[in-house]
Coordinates of N, CA and C and ligand atoms in Angstrom, one line a residue:
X1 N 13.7 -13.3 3.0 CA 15.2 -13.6 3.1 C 15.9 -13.3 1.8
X2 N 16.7 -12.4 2.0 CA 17.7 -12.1 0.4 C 18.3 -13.0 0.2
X3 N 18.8 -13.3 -1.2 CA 19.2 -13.9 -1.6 C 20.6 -14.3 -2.2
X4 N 21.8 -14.7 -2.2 CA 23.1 -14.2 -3.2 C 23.6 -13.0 -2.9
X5 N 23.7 -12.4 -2.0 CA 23.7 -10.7 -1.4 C 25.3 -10.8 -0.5
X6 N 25.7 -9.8 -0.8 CA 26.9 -9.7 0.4 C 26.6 -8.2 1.3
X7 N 26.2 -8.5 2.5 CA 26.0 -7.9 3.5 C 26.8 -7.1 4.3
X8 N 26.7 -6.5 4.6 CA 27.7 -5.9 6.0 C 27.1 -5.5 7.1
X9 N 27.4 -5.7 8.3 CA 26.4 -5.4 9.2 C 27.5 -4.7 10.2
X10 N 26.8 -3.3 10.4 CA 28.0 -2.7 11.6 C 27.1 -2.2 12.4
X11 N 28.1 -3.2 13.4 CA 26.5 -3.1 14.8 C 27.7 -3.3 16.4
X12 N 27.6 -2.7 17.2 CA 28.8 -3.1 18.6 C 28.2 -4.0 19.5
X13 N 26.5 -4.2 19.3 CA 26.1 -4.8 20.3 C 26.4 -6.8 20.3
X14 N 26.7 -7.4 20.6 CA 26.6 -8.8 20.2 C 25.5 -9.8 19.6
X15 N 24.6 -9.1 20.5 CA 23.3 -10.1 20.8 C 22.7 -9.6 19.5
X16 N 22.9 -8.5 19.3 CA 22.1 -8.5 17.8 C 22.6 -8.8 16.4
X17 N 24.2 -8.7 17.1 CA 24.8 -9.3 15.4 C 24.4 -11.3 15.5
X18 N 24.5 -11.7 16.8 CA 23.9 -13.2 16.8 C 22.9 -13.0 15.5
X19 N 21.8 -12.2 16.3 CA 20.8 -12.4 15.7 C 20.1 -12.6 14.7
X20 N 20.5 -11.4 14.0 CA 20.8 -10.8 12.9 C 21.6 -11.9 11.7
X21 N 22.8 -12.6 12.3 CA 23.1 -13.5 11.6 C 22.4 -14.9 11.7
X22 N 21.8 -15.5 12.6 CA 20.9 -16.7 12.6 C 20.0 -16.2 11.9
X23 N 19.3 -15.0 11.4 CA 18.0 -15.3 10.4 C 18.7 -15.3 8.8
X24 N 19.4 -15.4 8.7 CA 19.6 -15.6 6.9 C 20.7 -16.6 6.9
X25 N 20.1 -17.2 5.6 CA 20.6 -19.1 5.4 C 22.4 -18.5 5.2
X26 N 22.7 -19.7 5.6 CA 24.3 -19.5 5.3 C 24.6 -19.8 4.2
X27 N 24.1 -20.5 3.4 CA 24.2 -20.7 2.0 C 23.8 -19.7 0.7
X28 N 23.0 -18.4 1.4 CA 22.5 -18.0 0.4 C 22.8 -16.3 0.7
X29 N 23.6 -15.5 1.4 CA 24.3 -14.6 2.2 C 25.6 -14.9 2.6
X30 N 26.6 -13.9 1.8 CA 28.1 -13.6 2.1 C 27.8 -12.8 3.5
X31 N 28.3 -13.1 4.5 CA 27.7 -12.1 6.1 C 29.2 -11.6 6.6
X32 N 29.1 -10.2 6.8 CA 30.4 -9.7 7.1 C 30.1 -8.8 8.5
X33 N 30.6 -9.0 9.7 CA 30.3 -8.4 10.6 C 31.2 -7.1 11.3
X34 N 30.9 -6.2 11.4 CA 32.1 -5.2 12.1 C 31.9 -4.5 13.4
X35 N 32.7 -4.1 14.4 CA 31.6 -3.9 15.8 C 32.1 -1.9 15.6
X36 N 32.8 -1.4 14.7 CA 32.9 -0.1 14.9 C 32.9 0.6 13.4
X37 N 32.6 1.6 13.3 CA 32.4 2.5 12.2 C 33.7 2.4 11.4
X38 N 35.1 2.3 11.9 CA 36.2 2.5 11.0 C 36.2 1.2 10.7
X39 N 36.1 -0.3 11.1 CA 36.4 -1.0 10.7 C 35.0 -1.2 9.4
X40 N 33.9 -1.0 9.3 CA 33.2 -1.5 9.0 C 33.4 -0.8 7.7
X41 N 33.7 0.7 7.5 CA 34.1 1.3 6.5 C 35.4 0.6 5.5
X42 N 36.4 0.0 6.1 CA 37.4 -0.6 5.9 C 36.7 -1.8 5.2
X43 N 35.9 -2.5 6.1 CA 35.1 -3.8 5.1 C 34.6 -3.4 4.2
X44 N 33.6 -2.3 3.6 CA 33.0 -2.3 2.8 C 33.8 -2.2 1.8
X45 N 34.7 -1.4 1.5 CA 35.9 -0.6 0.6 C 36.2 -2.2 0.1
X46 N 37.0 -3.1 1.3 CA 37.2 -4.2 0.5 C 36.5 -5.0 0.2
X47 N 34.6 -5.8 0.3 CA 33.9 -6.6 0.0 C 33.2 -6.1 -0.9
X48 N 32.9 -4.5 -1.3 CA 32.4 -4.5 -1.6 C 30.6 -4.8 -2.2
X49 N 29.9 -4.6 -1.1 CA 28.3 -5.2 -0.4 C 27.6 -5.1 -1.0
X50 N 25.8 -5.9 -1.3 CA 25.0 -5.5 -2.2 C 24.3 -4.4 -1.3
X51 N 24.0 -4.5 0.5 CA 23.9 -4.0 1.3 C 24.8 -3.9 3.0
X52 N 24.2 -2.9 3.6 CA 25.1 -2.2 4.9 C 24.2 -2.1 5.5
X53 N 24.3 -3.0 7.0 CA 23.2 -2.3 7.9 C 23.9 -2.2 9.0
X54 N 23.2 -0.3 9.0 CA 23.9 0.2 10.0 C 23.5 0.7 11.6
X55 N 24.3 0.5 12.6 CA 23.6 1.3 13.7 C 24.2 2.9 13.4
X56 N 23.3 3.0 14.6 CA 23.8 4.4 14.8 C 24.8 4.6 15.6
X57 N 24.3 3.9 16.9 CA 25.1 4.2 18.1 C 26.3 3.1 17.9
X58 N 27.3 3.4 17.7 CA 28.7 3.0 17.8 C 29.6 3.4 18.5
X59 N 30.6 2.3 19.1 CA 31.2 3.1 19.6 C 32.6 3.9 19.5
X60 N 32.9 4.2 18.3 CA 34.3 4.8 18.0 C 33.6 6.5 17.2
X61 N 32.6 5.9 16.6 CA 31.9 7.3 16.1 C 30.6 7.1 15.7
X62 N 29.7 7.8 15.5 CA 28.5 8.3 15.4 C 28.1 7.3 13.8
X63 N 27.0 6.5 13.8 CA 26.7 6.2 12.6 C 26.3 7.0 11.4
X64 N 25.8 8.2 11.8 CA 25.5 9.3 10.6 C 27.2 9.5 10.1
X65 N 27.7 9.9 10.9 CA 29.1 10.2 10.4 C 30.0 9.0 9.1
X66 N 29.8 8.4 9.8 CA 29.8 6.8 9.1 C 29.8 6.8 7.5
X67 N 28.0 7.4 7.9 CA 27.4 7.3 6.5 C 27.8 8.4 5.6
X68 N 28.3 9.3 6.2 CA 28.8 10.9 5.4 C 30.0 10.1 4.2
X69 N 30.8 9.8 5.2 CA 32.2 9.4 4.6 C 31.5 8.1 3.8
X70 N 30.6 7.0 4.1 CA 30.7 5.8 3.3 C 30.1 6.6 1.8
X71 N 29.5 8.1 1.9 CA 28.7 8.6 0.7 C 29.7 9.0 -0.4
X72 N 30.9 9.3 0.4 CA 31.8 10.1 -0.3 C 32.0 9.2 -1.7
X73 N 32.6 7.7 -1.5 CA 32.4 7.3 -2.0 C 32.2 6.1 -2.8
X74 N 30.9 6.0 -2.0 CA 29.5 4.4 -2.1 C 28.4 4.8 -2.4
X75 N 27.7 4.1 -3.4 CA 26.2 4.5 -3.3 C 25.4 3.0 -3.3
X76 N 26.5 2.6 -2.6 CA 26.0 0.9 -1.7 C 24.7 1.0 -0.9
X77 N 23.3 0.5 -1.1 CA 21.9 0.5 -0.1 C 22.6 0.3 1.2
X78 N 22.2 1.6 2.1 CA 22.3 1.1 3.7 C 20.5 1.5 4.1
X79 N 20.5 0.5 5.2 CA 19.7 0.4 6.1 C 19.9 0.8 7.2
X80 N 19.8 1.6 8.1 CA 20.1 2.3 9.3 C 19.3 1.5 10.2
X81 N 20.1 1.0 11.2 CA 19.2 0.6 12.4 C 18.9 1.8 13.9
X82 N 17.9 2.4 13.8 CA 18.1 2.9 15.3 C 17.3 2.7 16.2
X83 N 17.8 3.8 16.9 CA 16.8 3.5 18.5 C 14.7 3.9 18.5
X84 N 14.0 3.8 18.9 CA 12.8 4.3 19.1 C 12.6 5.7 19.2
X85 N 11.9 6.0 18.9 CA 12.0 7.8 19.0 C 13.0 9.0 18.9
X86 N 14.0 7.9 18.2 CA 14.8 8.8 17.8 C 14.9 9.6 16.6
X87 N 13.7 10.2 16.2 CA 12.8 11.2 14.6 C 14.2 11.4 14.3
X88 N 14.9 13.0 15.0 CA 15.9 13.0 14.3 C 16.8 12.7 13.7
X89 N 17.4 11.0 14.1 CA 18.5 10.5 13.8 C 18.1 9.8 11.9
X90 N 16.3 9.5 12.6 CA 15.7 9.0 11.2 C 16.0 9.8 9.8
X91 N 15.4 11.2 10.0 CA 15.5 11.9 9.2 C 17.1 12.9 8.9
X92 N 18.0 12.7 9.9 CA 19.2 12.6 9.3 C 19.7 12.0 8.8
X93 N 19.4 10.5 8.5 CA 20.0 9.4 7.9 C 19.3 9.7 6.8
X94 N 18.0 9.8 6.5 CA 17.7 9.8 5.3 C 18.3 10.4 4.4
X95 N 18.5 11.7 4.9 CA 19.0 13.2 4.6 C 20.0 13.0 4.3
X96 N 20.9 12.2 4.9 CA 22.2 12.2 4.6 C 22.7 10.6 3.8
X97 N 21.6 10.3 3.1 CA 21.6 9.1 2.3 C 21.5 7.9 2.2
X98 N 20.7 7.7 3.6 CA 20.7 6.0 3.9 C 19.0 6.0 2.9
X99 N 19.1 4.4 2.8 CA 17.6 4.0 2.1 C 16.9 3.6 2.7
X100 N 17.2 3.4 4.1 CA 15.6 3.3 5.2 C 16.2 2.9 6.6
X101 N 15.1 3.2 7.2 CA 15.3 3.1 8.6 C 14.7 1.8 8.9
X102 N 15.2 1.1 10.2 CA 14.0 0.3 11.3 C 14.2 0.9 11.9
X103 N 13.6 0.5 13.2 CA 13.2 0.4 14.5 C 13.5 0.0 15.7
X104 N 14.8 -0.4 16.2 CA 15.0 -1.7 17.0 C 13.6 -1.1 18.4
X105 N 13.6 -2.1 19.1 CA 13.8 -3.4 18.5 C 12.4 -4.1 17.0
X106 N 13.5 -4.9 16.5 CA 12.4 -5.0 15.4 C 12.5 -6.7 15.1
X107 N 11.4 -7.0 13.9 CA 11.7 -8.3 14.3 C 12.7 -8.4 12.8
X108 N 12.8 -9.8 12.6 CA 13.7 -9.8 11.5 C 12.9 -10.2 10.2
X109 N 11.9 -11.1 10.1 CA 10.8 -10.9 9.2 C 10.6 -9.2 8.9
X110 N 10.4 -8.8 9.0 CA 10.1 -7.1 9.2 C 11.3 -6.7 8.5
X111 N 12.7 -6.5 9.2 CA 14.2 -5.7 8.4 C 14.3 -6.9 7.0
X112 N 13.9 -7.8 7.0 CA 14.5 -8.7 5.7 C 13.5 -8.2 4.6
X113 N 11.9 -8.1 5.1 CA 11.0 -7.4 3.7 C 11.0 -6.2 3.5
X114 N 12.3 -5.0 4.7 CA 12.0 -3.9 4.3 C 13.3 -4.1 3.0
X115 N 14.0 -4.4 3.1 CA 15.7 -5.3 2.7 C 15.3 -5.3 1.1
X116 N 14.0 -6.6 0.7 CA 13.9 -6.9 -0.2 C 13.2 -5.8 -0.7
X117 N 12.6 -4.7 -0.2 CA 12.1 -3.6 -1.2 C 12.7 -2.4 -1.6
X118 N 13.9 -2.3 -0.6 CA 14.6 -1.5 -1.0 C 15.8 -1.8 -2.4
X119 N 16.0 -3.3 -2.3 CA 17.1 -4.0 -3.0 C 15.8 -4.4 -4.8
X120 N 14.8 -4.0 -4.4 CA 13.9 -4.3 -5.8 C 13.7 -2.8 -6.0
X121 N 13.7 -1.3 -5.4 CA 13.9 -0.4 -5.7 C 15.7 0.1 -6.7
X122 N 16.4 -0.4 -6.2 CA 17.6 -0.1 -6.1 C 17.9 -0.7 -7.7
X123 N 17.4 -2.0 -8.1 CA 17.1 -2.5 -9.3 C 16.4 -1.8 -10.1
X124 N 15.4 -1.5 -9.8 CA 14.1 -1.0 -10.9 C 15.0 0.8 -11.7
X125 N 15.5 1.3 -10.1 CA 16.8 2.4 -10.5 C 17.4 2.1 -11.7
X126 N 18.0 0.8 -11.5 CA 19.5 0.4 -12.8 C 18.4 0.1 -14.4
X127 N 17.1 0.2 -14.0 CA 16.6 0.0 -15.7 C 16.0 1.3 -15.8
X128 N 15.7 1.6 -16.7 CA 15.0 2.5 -17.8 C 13.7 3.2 -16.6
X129 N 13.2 4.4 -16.5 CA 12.1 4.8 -15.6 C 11.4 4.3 -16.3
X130 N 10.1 4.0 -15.6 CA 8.7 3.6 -16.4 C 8.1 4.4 -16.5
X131 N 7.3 4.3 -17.8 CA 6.5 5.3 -18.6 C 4.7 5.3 -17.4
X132 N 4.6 4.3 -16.9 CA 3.4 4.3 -16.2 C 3.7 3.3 -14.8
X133 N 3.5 4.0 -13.6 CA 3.5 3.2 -12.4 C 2.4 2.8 -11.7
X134 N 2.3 1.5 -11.0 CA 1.2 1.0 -11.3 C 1.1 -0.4 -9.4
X135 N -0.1 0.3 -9.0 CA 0.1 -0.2 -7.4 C -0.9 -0.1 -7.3
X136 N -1.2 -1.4 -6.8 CA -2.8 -1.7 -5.6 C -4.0 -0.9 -6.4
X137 N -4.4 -0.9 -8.1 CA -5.4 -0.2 -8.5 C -4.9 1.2 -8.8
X138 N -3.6 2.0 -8.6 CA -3.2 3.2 -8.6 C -2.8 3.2 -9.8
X139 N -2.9 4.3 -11.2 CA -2.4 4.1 -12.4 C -1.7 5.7 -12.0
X140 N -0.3 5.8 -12.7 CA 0.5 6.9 -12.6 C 0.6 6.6 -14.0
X141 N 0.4 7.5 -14.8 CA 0.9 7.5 -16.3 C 1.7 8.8 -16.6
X142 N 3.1 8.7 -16.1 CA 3.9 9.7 -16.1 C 3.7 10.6 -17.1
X143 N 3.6 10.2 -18.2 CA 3.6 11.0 -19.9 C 2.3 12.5 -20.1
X144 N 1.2 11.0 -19.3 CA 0.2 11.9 -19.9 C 0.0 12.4 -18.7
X145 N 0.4 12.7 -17.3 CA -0.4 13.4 -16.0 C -1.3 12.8 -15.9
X146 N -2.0 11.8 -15.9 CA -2.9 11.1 -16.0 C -3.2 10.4 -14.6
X147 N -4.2 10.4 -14.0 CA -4.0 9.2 -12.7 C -5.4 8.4 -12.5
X148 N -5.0 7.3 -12.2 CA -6.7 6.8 -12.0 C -6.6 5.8 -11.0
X149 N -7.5 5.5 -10.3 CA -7.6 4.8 -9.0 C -8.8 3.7 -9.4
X150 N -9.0 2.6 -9.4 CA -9.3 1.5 -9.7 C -10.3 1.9 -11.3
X151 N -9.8 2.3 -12.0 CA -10.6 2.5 -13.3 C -10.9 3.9 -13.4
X152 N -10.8 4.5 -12.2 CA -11.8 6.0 -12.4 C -10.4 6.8 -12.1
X153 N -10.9 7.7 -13.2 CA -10.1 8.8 -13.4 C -10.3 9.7 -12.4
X154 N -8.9 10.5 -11.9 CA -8.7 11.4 -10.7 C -8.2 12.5 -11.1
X155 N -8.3 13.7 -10.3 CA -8.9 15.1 -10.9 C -7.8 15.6 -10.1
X156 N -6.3 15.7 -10.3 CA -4.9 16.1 -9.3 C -4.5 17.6 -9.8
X157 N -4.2 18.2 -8.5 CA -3.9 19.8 -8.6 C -2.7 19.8 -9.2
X158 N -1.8 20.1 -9.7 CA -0.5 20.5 -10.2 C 0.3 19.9 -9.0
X159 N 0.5 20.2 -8.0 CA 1.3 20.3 -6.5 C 0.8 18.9 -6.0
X160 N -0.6 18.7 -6.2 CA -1.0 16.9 -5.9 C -0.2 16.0 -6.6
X161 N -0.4 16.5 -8.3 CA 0.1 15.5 -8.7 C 1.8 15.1 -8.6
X162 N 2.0 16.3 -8.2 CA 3.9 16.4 -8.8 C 4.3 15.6 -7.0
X163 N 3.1 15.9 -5.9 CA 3.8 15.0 -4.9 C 3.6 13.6 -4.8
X164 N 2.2 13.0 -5.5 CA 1.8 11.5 -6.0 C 3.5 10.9 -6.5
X165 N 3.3 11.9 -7.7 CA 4.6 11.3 -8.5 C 6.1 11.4 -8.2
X166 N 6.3 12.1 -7.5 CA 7.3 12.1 -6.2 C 7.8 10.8 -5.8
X167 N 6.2 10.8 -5.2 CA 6.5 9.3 -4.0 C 6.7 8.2 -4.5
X168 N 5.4 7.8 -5.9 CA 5.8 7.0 -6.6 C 6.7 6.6 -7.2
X169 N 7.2 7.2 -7.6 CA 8.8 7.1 -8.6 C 9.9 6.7 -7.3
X170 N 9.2 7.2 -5.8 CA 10.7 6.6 -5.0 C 9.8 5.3 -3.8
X171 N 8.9 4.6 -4.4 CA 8.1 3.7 -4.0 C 8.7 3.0 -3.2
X172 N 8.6 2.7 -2.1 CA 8.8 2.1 -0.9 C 10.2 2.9 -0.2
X173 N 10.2 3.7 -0.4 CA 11.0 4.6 0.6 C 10.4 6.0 1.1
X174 N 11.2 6.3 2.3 CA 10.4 7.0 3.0 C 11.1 8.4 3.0
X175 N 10.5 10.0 2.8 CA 11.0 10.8 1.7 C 10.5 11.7 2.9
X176 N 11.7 12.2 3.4 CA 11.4 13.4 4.5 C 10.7 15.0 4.0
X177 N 10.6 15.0 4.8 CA 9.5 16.8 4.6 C 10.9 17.7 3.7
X178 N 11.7 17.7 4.2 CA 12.6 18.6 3.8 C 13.0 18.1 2.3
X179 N 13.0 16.8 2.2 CA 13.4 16.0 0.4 C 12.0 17.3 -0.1
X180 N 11.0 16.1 0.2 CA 9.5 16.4 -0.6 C 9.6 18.0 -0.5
X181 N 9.4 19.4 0.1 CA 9.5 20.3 -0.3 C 10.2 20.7 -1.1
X182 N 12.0 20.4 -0.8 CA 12.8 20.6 -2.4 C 12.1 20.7 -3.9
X183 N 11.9 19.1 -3.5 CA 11.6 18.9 -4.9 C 10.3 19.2 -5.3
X184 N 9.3 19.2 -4.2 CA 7.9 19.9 -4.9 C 7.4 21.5 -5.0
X185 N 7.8 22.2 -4.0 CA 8.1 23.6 -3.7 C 9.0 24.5 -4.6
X186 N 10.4 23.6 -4.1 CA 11.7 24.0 -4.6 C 12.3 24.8 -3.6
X187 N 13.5 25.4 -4.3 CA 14.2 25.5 -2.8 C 13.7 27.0 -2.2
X188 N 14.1 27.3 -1.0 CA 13.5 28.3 -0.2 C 12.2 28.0 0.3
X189 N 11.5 26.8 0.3 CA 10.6 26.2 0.8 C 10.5 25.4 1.8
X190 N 11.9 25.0 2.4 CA 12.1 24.0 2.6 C 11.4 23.3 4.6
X191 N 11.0 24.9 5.1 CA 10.6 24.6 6.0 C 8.8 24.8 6.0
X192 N 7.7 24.9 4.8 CA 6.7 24.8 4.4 C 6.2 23.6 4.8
X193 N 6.2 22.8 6.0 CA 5.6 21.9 6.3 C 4.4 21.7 6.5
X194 N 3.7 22.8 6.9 CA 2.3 23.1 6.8 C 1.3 23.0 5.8
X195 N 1.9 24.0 4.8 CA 1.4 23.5 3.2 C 1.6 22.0 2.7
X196 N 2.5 21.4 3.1 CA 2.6 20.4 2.9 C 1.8 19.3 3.5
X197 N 1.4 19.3 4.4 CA 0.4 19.0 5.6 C -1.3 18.5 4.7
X198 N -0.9 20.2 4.1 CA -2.7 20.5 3.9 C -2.8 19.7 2.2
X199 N -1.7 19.8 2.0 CA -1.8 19.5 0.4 C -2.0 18.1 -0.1
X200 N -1.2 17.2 1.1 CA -1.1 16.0 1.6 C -2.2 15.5 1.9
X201 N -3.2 16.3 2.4 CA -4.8 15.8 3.2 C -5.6 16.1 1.7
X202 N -5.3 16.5 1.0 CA -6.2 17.0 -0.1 C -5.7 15.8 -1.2
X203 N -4.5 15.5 -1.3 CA -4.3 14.5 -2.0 C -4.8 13.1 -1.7
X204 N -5.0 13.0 -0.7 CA -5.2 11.2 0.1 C -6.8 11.3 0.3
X205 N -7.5 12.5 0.4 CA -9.1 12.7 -0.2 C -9.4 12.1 -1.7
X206 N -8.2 12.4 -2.2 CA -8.8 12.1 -4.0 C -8.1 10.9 -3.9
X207 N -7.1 9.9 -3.3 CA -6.7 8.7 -3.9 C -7.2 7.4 -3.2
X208 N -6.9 8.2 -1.6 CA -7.2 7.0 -0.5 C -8.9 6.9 -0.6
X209 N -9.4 5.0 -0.8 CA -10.6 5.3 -0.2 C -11.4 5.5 0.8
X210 N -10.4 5.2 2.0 CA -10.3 5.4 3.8 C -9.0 6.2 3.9
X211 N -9.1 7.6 3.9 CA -8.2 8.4 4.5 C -7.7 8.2 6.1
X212 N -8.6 7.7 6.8 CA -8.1 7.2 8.0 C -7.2 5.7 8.3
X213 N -7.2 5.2 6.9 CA -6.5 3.8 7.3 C -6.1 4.0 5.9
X214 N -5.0 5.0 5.5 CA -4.3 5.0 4.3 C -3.7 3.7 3.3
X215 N -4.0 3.4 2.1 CA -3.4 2.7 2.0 C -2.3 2.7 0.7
X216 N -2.2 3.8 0.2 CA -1.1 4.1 -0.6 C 0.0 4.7 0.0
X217 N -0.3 5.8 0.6 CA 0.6 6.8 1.1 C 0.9 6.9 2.6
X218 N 1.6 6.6 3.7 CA 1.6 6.3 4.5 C 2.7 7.5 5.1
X219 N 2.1 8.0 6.4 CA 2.8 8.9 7.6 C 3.9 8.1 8.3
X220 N 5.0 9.1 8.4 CA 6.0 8.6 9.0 C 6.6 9.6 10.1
X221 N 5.5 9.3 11.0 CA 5.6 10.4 12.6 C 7.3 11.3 12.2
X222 N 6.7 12.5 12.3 CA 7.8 13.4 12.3 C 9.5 12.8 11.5
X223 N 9.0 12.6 10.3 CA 10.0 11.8 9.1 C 9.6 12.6 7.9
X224 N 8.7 11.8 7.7 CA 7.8 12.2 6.2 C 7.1 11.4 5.7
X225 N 7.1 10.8 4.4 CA 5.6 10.0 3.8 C 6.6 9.4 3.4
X226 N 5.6 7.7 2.8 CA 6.0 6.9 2.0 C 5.0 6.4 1.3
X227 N 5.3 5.8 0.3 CA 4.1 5.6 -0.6 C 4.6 3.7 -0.7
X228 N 3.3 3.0 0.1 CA 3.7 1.9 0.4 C 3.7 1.0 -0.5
X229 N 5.1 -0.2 -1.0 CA 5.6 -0.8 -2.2 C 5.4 -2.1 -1.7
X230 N 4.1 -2.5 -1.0 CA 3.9 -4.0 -0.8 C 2.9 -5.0 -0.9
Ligands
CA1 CA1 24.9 0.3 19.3

């Protein structure tokens, strides 16, 4: 459950803004509800939010759209709620600036600890980068290229390492194919998903010690990877 936070939640459906508002204490959440994209933009402008969670499906306009204009200019955390199988919408929100997706339906235990990792990312942003990052036995020592997995030193290709440290540095968010080639390829790469695929299976050989039940780096069906911050 966050804490001292002022929220915005733009959602048309009822039952889920209930919902949504019965799981966080009233005492400890400023909760601001909107049922359409214009109005909800209009709240944010004046409450100014620590977070925005957004649908997609609205009814006056498209939640991506939403988010275009809220980017112009906010770099307020939103959380995008959408539908099930909807990959695309996922990785257009990403793409187009949101800091994570659910799932509906989802439970709320679940949106509140993705909430708190994104809002302890969003922090760790406002200080100083760390010189070494450091998860579940994974040592990233930015300076030296250095990596080691519970004491033992790891033997990373150029393109391994620069996608480890990628993920790491954006730890608990989830970093679509089209981000990750930018920035590890560069540009004109951007539809190299393949190589990315193979380079991906060669990295999680040297880090994961069950590549089949990953536990650092985690697939995000037709999205991209995330490197898990919990
Ligand atoms: Ca809706």
């Amino acid at each position: 459950m966050p804490n001292g936070l002022t929220i915005v939640l733009i959602e048309d459906e009822p039952a889920i803004r209930r919902f949504l508002k019965a799981s966080v204490g009233k005492d400890d959440v400023v909760w601001h509800e909107c049922e359409s994209g214009s109005e909800g933009l209009k709240v944010i402008s004046k409450v100014n939010p620590d977070l925005v969670l957004l649908d997609l499906g609205l009814p006056d306009q498209n939640g991506l759209d939403v988010l275009k204009l809220l980017r112009e200019w906010s770099s307020v955390p939103v959380m995008v709620l959408t539908a099930r199988g909807q990959e695309r919408d996922k990785v257009q929100s990403l793409d187009g600036g949101a800091d994570d997706y659910i799932t509906k339906p989802f439970s709320v235990n679940e949106l509140w600890a993705r909430v708190r990792v994104v809002m302890r990312r969003v922090k760790r942003g406002q200080t100083a980068e760390r010189a070494v990052f450091e998860s579940k036995g994974l040592v990233l020592d930015f300076e030296a290229h250095r990596v080691s997995v519970r004491g033992a030193e790891v033997r990373l290709t150029p393109i391994e390492y620069r996608l480890l440290a990628l993920l790491a540095r954006n730890a608990g968010k989830v970093l679509t194919h089209k981000t990750i080639l930018a920035e590890v390829w560069g540009s004109g790469y951007e539809d190299a998903t393949h190589a990315l695929r193979v380079h991906m299976g060669a990295l999680r050989a040297k880090i994961e010690p069950d590549a089949s039940h990953p536990q650092f780096i985690r697939t995000e069906t037709g999205v991209g990877y995330r490197f898990l911050d919990e």
